Coordinates of C-alpha atoms in Angstrom, one line a residue:
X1493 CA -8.2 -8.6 -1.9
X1494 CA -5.1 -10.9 -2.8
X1495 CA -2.7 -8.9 -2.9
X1496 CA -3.7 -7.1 0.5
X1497 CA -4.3 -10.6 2.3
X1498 CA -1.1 -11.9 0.8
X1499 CA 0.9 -8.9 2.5
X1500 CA -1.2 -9.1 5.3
X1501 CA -0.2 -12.8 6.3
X1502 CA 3.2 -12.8 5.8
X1503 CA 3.2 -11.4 9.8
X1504 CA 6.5 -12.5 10.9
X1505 CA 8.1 -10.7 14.1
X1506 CA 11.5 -9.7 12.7
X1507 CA 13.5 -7.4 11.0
X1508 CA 15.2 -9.0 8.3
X1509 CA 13.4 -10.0 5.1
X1510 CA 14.5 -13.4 3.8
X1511 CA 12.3 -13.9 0.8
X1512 CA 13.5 -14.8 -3.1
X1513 CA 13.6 -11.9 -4.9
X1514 CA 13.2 -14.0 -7.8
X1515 CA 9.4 -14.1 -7.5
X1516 CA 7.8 -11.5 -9.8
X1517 CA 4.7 -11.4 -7.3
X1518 CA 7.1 -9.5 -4.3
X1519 CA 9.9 -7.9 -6.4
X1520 CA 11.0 -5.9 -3.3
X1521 CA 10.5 -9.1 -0.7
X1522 CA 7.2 -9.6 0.9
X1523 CA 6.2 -7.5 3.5
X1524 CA 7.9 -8.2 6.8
X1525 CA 6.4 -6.9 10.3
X1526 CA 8.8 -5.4 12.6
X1527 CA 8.2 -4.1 16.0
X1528 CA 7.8 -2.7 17.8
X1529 CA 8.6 0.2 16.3
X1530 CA 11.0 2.8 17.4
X1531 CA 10.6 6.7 16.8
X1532 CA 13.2 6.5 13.9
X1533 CA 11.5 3.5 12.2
X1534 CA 8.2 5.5 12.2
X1535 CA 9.6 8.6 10.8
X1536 CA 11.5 6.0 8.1
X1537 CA 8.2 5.0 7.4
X1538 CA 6.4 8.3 6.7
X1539 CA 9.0 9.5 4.9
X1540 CA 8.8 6.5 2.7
X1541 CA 4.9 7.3 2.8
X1542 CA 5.8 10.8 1.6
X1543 CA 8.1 9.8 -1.2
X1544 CA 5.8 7.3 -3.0
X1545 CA 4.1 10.0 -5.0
X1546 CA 6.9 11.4 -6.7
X1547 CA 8.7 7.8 -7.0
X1548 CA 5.3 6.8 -8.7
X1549 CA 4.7 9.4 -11.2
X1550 CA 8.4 8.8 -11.8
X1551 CA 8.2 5.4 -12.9
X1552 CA 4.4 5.9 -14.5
X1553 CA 6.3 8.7 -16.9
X1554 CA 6.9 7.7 -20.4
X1555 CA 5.0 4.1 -20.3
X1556 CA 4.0 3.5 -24.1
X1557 CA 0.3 1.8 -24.4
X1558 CA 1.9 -1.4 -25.1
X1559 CA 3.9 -1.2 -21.1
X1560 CA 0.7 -0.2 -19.9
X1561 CA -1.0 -3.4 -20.8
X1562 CA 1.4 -5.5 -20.4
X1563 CA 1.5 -7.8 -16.9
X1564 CA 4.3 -7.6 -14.9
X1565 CA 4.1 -11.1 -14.8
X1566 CA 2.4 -14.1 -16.0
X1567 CA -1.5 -14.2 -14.9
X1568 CA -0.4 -10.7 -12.8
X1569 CA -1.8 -7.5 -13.6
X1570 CA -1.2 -5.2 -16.2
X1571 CA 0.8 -2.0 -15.4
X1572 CA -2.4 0.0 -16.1
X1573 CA -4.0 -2.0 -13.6
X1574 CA -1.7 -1.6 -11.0
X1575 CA -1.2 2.4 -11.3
X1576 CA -5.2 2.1 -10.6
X1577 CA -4.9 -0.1 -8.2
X1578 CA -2.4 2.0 -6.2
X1579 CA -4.3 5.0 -5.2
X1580 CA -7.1 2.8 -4.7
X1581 CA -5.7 1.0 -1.6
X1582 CA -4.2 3.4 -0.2
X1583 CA -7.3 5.8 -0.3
X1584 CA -8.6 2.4 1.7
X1585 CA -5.4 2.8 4.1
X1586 CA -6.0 6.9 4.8
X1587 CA -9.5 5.7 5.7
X1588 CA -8.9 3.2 8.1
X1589 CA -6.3 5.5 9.8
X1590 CA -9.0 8.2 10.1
X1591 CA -11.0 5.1 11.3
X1592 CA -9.1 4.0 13.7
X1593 CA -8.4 7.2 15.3
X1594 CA -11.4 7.9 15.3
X1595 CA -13.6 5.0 16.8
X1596 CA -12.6 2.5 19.4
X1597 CA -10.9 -0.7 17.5
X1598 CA -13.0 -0.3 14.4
X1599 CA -13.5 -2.9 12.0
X1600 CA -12.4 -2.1 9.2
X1601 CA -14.3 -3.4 5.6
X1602 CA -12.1 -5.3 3.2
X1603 CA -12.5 -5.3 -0.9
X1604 CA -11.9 -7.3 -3.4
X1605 CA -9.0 -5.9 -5.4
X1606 CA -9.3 -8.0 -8.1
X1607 CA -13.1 -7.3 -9.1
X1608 CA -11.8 -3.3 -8.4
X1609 CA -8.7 -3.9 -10.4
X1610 CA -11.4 -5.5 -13.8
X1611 CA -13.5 -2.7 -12.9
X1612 CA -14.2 -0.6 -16.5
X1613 CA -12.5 2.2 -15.0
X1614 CA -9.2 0.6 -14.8
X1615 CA -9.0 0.6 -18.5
X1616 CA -11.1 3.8 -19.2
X1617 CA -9.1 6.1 -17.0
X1618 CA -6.0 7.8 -18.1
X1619 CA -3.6 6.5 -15.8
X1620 CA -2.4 10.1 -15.0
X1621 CA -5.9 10.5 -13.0
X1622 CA -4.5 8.2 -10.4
X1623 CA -0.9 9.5 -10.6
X1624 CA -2.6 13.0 -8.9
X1625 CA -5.1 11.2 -6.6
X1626 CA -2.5 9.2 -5.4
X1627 CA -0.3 12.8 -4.9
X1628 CA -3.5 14.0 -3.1
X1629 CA -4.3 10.9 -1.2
X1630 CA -0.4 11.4 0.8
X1631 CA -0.8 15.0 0.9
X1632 CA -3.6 15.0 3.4
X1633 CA -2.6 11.3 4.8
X1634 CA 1.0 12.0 5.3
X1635 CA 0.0 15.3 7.3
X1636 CA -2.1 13.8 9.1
X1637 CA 0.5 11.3 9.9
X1638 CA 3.4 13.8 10.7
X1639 CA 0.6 15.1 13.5
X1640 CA 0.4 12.0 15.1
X1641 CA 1.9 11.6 18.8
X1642 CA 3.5 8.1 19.6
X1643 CA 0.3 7.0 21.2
X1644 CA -2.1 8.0 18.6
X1645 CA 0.0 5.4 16.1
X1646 CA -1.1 2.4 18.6
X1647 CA -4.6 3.1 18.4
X1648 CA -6.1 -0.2 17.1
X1649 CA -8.4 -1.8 14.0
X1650 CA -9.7 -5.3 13.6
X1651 CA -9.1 -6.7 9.6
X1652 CA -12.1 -9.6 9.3
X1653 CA -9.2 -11.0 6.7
X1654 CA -6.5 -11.6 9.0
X1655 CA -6.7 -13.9 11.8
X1656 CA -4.9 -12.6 15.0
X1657 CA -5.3 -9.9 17.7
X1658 CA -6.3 -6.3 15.9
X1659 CA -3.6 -4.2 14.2
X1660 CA -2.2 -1.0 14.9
X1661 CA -1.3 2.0 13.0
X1662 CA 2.2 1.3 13.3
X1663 CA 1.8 -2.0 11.6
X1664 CA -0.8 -0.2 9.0
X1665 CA 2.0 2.4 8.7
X1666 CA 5.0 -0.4 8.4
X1667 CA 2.4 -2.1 5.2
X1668 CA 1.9 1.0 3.3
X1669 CA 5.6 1.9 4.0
X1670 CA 6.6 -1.5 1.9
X1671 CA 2.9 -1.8 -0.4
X1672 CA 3.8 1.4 -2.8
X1673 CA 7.4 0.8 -3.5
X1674 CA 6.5 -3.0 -3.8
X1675 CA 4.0 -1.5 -6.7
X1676 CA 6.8 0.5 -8.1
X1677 CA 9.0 -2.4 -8.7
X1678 CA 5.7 -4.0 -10.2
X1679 CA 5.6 -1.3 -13.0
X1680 CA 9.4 -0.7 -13.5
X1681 CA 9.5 -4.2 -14.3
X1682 CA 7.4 -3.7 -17.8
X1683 CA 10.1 -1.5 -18.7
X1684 CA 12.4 -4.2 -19.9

């Protein structure tokens, strides 16, 4: 759950990020909550959504055994464990949209992403497995998404690991939107 609850509670209401981008742990900046959003920012974001996939399996491709065990920083995970890790939360994410649609201001159940991430499939696995789920996972999420009306993305979800008022799709949709390119970065790293 680090890595969520990190994200998660870096809340700040603007637009620019202003993070070093000399710490390993947010190669891309941590995530930065802007609102509200405007039509444009949410399409931004889906399309981003959409693109992770391809952008994924394009930066999985080639990794020798060695890159694939090898943390992308000190005491951080292994590359192997984050391409697991990746369709794993954001399975959790397509969830909790459905959720939240789908009940009135739901709370949503939290996990423990580093006891999933030392799980024995993490290491079992071939990493390609999650490469497609994770192609599935935004097939049916980002349709669903791309159905949505302005409204719908304002429904509402209480997260028992973040202290505040409960979060809305657009913010769920504004995490996801930086959480798989801030992965990316992660693995591209154990390239060099």
């Amino acid at each position: 759950m680090i890595d969520e609850v990190e994200a998660i509670l870096e809340f700040v209401p603007c637009s620019l990020v202003l993070s070093s981008m000399s710490d390993l742990r947010y190669p891309t900046g941590k995530f930065v909550w802007k609102y509200p959003l405007t039509v444009v920012d949410r399409e931004q974001y889906i399309e981003t959504i959409a693109g992770t996939p391809a952008k994924f399996r394009a930066v999985v491709q080639g990794l020798t055994e060695t890159q694939l065990d090898t943390p992308y920083r000190a005491g951080g995970w292994t590359a192997r464990q984050v391409i697991h890790h990746v369709p794993d939360s954001h399975l959790n994410a397509y969830v909790r949209t459905k959720l939240a649609l789908t009940e009135d201001v739901p709370t949503i159940k939290p996990y423990e992403e580093a006891a999933w991430a030392a799980l024995p499939d993490n290491f079992n696995t071939p990493v390609e497995v999650s490469v497609r789920t994770l192609e599935l996972v935004h097939e049916r999420w980002v349709n669903l998404l791309r159905a949505l009306k302005p409204a719908d993305f304002k429904r509402r979800f209480i997260h028992p690991a973040v202290a505040g008022d409960p979060r809305t799709l657009d913010w769920l949709l504004g995490l996801y939107a930086w959480h798989g390119p801030h992965h990316i970065a992660h693995i591209e790293s154990v390239k060099y």
